[in-house]
Every structure is written in C-alpha cells, then in structure tokens.
Short mmCIF file of C-alpha atoms and ligand atoms in Angstrom, two decimals:
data_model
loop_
_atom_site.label_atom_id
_atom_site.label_comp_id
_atom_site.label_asym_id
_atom_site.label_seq_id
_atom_site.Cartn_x
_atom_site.Cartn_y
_atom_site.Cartn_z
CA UNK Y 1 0.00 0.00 0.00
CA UNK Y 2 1.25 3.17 -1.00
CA UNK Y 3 2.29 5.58 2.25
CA UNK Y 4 0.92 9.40 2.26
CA UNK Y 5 2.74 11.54 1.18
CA UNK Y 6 4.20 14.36 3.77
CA UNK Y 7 6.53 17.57 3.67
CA UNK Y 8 9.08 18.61 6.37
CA UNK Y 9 9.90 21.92 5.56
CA UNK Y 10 12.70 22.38 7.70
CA UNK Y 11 15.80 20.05 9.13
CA UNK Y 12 14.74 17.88 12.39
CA UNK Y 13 15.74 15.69 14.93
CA UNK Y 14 16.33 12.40 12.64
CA UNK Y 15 14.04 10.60 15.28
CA UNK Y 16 11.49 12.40 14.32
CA UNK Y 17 12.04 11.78 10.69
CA UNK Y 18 12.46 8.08 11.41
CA UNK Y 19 9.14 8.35 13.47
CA UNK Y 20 7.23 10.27 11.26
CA UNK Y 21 8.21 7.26 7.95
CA UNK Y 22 7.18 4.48 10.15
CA UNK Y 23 3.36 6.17 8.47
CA UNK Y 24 4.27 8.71 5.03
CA UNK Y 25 6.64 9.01 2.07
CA UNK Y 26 8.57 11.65 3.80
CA UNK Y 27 10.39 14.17 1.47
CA UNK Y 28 12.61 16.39 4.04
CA UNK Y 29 14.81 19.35 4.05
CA UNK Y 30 18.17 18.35 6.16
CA UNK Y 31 19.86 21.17 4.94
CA UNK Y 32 17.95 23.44 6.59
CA UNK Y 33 16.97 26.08 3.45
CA UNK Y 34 14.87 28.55 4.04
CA UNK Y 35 12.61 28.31 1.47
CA UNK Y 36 10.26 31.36 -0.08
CA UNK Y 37 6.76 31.09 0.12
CA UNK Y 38 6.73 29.85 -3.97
CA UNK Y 39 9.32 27.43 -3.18
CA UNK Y 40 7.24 25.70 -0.34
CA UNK Y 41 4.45 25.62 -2.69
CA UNK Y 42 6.03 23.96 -5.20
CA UNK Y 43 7.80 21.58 -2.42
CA UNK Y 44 3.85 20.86 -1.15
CA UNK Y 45 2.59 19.60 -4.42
CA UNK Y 46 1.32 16.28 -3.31
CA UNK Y 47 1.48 16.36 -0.09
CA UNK Y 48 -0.79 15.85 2.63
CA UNK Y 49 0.56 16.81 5.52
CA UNK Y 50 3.23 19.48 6.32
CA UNK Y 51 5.84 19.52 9.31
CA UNK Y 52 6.37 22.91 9.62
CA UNK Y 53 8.51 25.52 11.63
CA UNK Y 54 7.52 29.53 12.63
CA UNK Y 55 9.48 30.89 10.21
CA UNK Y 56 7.72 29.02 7.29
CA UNK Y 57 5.07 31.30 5.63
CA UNK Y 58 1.64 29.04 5.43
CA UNK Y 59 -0.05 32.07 4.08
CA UNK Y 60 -3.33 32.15 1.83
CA UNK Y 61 -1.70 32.22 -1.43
CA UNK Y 62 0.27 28.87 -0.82
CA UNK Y 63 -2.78 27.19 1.14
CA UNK Y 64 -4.68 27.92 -2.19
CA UNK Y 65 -2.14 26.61 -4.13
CA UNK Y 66 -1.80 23.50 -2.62
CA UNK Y 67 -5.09 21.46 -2.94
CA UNK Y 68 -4.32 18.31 -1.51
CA UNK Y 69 -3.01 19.84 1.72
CA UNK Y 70 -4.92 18.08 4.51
CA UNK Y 71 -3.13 19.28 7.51
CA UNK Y 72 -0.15 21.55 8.86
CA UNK Y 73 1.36 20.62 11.96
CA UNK Y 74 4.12 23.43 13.48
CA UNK Y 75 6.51 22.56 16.09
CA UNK Y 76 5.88 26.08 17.54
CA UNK Y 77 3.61 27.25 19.83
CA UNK Y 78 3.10 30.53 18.16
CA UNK Y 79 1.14 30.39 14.97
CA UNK Y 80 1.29 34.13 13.59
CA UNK Y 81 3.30 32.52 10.21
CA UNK Y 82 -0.48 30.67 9.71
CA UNK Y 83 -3.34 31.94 7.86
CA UNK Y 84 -5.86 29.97 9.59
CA UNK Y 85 -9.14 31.03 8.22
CA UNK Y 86 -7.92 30.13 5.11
CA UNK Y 87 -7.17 26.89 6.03
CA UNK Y 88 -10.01 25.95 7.51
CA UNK Y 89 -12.08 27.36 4.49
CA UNK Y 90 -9.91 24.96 2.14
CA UNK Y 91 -10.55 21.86 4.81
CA UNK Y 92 -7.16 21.99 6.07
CA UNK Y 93 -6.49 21.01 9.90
CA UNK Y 94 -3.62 23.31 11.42
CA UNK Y 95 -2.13 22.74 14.83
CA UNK Y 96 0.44 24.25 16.99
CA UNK Y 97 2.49 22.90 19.66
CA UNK Y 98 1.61 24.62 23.20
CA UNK Y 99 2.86 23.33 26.76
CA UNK Y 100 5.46 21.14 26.13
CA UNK Y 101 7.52 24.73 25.77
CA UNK Y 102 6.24 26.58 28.63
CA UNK Y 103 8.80 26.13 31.43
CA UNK Y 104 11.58 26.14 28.81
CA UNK Y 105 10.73 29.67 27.46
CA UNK Y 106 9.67 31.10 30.60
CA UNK Y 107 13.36 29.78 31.92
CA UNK Y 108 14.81 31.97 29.39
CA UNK Y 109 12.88 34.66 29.92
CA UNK Y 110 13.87 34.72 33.07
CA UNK Y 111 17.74 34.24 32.44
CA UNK Y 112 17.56 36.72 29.41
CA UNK Y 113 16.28 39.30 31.81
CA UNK Y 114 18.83 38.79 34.63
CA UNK Y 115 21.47 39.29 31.90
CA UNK Y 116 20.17 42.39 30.75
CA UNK Y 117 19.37 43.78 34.54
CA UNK Y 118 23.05 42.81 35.32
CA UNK Y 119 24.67 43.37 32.39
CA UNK Y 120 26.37 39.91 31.53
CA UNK Y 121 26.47 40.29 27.94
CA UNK Y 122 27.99 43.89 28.06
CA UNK Y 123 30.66 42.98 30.60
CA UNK Y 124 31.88 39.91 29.00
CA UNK Y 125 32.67 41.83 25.81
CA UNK Y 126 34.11 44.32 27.38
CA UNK Y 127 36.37 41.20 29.33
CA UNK Y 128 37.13 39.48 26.31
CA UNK Y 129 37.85 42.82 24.53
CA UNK Y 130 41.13 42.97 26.98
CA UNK Y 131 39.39 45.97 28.47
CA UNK Y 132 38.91 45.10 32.18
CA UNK Y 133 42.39 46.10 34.19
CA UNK Y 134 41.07 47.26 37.46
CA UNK Y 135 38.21 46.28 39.49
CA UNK Y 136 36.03 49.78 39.73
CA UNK Y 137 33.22 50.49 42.51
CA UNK Y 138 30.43 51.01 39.52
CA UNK Y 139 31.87 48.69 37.17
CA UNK Y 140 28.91 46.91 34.69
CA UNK Y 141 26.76 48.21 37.97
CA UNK Y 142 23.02 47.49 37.32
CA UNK Y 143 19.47 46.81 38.50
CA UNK Y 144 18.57 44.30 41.38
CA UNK Y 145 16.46 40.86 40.22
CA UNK Y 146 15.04 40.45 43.88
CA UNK Y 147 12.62 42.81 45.30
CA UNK Y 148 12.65 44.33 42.46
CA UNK Y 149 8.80 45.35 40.67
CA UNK Y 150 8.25 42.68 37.80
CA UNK Y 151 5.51 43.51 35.17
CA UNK Y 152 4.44 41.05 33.11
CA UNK Y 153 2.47 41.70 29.52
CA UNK Y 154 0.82 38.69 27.99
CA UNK Y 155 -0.38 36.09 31.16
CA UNK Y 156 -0.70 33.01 29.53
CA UNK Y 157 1.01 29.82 30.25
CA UNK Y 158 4.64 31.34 29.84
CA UNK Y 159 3.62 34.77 31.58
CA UNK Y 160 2.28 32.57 34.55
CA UNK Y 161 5.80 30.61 34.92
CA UNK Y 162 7.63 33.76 34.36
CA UNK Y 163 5.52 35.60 37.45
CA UNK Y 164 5.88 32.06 39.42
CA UNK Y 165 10.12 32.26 39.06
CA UNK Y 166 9.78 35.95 40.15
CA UNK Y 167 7.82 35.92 42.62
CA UNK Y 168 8.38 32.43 44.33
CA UNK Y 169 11.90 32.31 43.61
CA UNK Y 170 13.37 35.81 43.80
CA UNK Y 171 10.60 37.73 46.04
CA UNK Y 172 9.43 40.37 43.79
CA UNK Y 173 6.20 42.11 43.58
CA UNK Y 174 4.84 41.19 40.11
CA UNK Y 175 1.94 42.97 38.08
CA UNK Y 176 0.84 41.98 35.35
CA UNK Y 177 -1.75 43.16 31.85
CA UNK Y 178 -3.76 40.72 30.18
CA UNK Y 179 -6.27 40.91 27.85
CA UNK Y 180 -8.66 39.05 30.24
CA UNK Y 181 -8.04 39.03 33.46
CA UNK Y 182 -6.83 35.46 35.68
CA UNK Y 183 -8.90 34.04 37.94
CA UNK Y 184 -8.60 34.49 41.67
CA UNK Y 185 -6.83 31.06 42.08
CA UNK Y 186 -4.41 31.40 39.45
CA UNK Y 187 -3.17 35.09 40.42
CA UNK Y 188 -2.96 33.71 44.02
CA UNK Y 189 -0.40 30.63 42.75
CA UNK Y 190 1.69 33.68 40.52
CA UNK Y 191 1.38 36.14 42.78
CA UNK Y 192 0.40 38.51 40.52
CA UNK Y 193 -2.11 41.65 40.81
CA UNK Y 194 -3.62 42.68 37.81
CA UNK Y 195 -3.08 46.41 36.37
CA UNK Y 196 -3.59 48.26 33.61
CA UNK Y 197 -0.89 49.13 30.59
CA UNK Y 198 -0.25 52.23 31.75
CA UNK Y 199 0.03 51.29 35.75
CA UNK Y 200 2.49 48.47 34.76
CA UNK Y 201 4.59 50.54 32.05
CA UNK Y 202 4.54 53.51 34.67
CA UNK Y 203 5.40 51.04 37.53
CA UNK Y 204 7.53 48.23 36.70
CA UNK Y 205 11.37 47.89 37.06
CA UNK Y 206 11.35 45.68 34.61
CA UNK Y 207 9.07 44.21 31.95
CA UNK Y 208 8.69 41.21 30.26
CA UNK Y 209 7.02 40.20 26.63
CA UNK Y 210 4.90 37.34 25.96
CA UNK Y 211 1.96 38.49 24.07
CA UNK Y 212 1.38 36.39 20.92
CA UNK Y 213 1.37 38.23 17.61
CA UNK Y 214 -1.51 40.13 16.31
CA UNK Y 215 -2.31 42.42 14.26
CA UNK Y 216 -4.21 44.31 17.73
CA UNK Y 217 -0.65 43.71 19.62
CA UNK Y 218 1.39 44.81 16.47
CA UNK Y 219 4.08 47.55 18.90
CA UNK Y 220 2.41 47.52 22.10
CA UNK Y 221 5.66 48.82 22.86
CA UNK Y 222 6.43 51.74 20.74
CA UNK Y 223 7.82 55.41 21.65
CA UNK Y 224 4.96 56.30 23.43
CA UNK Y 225 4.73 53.33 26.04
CA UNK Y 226 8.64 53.49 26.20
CA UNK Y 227 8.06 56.94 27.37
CA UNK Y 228 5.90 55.88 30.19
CA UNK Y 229 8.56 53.54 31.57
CA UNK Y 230 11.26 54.19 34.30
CA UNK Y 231 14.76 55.49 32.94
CA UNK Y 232 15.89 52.44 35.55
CA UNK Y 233 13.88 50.27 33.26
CA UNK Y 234 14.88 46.89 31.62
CA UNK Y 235 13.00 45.19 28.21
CA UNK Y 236 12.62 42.08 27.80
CA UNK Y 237 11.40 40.90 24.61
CA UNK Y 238 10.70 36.87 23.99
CA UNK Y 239 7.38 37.18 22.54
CA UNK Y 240 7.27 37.61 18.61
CA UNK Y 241 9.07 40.35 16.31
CA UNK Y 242 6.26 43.47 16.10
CA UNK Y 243 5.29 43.24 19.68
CA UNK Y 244 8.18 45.67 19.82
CA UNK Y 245 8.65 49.37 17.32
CA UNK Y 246 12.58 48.04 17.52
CA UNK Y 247 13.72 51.61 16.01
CA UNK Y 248 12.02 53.49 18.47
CA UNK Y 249 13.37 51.17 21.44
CA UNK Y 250 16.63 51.42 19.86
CA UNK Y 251 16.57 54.86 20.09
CA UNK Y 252 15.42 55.06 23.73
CA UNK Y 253 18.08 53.04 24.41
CA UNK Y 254 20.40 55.33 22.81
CA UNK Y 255 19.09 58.33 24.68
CA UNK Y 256 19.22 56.28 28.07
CA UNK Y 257 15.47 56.75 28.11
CA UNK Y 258 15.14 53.16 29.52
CA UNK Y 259 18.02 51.26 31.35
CA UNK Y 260 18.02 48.10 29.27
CA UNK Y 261 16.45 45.94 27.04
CA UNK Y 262 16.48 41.71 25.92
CA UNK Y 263 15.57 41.27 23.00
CA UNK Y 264 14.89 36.92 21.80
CA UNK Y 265 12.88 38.48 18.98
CA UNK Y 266 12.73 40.90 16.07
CA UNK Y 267 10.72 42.68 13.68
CA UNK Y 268 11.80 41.24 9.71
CA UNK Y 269 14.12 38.53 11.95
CA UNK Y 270 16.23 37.32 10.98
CA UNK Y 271 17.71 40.61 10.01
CA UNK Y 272 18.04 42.87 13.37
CA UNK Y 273 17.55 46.60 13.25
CA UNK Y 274 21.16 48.26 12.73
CA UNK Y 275 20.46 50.35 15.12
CA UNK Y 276 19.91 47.85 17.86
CA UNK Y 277 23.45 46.20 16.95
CA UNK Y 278 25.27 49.46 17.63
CA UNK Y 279 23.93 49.80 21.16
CA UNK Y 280 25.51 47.71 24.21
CA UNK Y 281 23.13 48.62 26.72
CA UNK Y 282 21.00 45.74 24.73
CA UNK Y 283 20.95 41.79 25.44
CA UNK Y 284 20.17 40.10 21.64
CA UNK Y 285 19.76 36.29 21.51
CA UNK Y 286 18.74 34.51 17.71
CA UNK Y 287 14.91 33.46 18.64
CA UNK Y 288 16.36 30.46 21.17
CA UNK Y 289 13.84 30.79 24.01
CA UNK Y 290 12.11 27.50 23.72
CA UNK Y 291 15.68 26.34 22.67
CA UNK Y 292 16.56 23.12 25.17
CA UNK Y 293 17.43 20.30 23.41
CA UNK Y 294 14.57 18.39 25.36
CA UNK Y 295 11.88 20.43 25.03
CA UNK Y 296 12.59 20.94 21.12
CA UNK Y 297 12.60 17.28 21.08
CA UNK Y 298 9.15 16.96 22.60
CA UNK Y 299 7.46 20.09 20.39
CA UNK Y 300 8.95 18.16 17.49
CA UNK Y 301 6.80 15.13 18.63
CA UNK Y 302 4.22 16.79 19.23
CA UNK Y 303 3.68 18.36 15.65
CA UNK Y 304 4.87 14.45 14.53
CA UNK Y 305 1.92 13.25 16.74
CA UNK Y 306 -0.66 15.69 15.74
CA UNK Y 307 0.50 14.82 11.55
CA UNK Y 308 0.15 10.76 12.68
CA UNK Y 309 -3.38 11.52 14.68
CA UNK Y 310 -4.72 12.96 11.88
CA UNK Y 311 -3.72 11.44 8.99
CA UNK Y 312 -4.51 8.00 10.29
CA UNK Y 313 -6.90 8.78 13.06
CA UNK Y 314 -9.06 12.24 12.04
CA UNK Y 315 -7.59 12.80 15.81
CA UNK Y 316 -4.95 15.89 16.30
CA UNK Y 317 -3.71 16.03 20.08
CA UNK Y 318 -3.60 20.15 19.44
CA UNK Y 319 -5.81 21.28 17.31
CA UNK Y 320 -6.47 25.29 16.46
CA UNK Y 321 -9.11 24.95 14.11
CA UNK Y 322 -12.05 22.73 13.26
CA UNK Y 323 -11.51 22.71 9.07
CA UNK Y 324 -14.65 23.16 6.74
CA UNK Y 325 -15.91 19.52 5.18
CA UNK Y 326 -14.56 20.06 1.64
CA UNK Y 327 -14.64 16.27 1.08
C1 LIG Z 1 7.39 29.22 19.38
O1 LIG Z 1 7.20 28.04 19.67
O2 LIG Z 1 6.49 29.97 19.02
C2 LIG Z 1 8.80 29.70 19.46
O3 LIG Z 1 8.86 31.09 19.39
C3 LIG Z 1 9.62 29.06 18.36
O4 LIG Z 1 9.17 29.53 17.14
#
C-alpha cells in the first residue's frame, strides 16, 4: 500500500524523521533552506501533511495553491506565520504545539532578563575585549532581580511561569496586563495583581514580553509606552518580532530613556535593526527561548503526533481549528 505523502519543511531531529516514515513518504529538508513562500508551494505539491517551523510562511496564497493539503502541523507554539481562516475554508487542519515549551521559554525569559538587569552580555565583551584592568566600585553596575517590581504583559502559560520564578523564587512584587483578566486562584499561585498598561509601564522595574502576535498587539511597545517607563527600566522581549517598534526602542536606548532591554525576537528577523546592533546597553539572543534540546525534542513530537493523529486517526492532540468539510 502506497504511504501518504508528507513535507518537512525544515531540518529535524532524525528521530522524528524516522518516526514520522514508520506512516508517510517523507520528502525532508536536512539542509535546513529557508525556502520562499513559492518554493514551499512547489515543495507541497502532493502532499498531505506538512511539518512545519515559525518561520515558514503558510499564508493564503500557498494554502490555495496546494489542494491536496490536509493538515499543517508546526513545532511552535506561536502560529502568527499561519493563515488559519484560510485553512479551515480549504478543509485543512492546522495545529500548533503549546505546553510542552512553557517552562523552557519562561526559563529563558527569566535568564535573558537577569542578563540584561546585570549586564552579563555587556561585561563579557568588554572582558574578552582585553578591556577590564582594574576592578572599579560602579563597574557593569546594574538593576537588582530580587525585590525588584516585575511587570508582566501577555499572562498566559509562559507569563504565569515567568511571574511564578519571580515571585516564588526571587521575592518580587509582580503585576501583570492581560487581555482578560486570571482568575482568583491562578493570580494567588503567581502572585500577581492585575493592572492596567499604563500602571504596569509607569510602575515596573522591569518588563517582560509574551503576548502572541496580532495584528491588535502589532508595537504595544512603541515610543509612546517606552516613554511611560522608568529610565531604571529593563525590556525584555521573547514574545514575537512586532510586539516591539525596535527603532524606536533602539533609540530610547540610545538616549538612556530606559536602562536596558532583551531582545529573543525581532521585527523582519532574521535581520536585526542596525540600530539595535550598535547599542551595548542591549541583550540580543537569535529566537532560542524555547531552545533546550529536550523540550525541542518533545514540540517536534508533538507536531509528529498531531501529523500521525490525523492522517490516520481524524484525531490531532492540538488542534487550532475545526476545518470546513470540503470532502
Ligand atoms: C514558538 O514556539 O512559538 C517559538 O517562538 C519558536 O518559534
């Protein structure tokens, strides 16, 4: 019996390739290319299913173009590279990969904002620059972690653990903005007292990122909110590219507006903002939040699992849409 045929659009653990063949013809990309939206296309002709990454553009033009699509699975959690009324208008499944990467990310967040507040990533280029010949009272001096006010924008599952570490682990007082508010229970277990943007930009020592992409969230930090913000601020960015106007945090930055900023994520990554390069009060890390080799190991399964549920069950583990009967 002939297999399915399926796409992997980027290079993968080669368990998960061996997993994934156990069920499909798999055609894969081990070379990792980044391919244009046409190219995909023409790599989808045929296929069923599609393993797919964030950075791989499933946008209405190729879903039209690609008829016998039935499903595309992304090893992400965040889905902003998916157009996905138009999938489900052309009957195609799409599905994410949420939790598995929550404690992961919101590690990072936490370790990419102690590095900013402290300045690791300033001071070691300075050390390995053959710079440092004297130890100095206000040397790489910075912000305090503990005690300190955390504000927290976006309080969903990475936003809770985030709040959790901060407030459980290093005593600070955390606020936080959300579209809805949490319930009573869940702000109790975080910690956390609700505010609005304005409280929390005005308030905050430092402030952390984790709103998904929208075209509603598109800069919710621009020049105006970074304005608002204490000069003693600190930045942290590990939502998506666009949460942030990077030019105009750049040039904060550059005026010592804010104190600091960590930045996971860009706007056009993976090109960075020049401007953003030239400045050393800023922490910049290639998009590597969720990046444990464990935890990219089990959001790889997970998209494997949701292309294997479907394809042979009609049963996707994470599901974010239910696709119009075309059949
Ligand atoms: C995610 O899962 O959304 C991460 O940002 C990796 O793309």
């Amino acid at each position: 019996m002939t297999k399915p045929k399926i796409l992997i659009a980027r290079a993968v653990f080669p368990e998960i390739i061996a997993k994934l063949a156990q069920h499909f013809e798999v055609e894969t990309n081990q070379a990792d290319v980044v391919w244009t939206a046409a190219e995909l296309t023409a790599k989808l002709q045929g296929k069923v299913g599609a393993f797919v990454t964030s950075s791989d553009p499933l946008n209405a033009a190729v879903i039209a173009a690609c008829p016998e699509l039935k499903i595309c699975a992304s090893m992400a959690v965040g889905y902003n590279n998916f157009d996905v009324p138009a999938m489900t208008a052309a009957g195609i499944l799409a599905t994410n990969a949420p939790d598995v990467l929550t404690e992961t990310t919101a590690d990072f967040g936490f370790a990419l904002l102690m590095a900013t507040a402290r300045r690791v990533s300033e001071s070691e280029a300075y050390l390995r620059a053959g710079l440092w010949t004297k130890w100095s009272y206000d040397m790489f001096a910075g912000a305090d972690i503990h005690g300190a006010t955390l504000g927290i924008i976006g309080m969903g599952r990475i936003g809770q653990g985030i709040a959790k570490r901060g407030a459980h682990g290093f005593g600070m007082k955390v606020v936080y903005h959300n579209r809805s508010r949490l319930d009573a229970a869940t702000e109790t277990q975080c910690k956390a007292r609700y505010v609005s943007k304005e409280e929390l930009l005005r308030t905050a020592d430092h402030i952390v990122l984790v709103v998904p992409y929208s075209k509603e969230a598109h800069h919710t930090i621009g020049a105006a909110e970074l304005a608002q913000m204490k000069p003693s601020a600190c930045l942290v960015n590990i939502a998506r590219g666009g949460i942030v106007d990077d030019a105009a945090l750049a040039l904060a930055l550059r005026e010592k507006r804010i104190a600091a900023a960590g930045l996971d994520v860009y706007e056009g990554e993976p090109q960075v903002h020049p401007d953003l390069l030239t400045v050393s009060t800023v922490v910049l890390t290639p998009h590597i939040a969720s990046a444990s080799i464990p935890t990219r190991m089990a959001m790889a399964n997970l998209a494997a699992d949701n292309l294997i549920g479907y394809l042979l069950h009609k049963k996707a583990v994470t599901p974010l849409n239910v696709p119009v009967n075309i059949a």
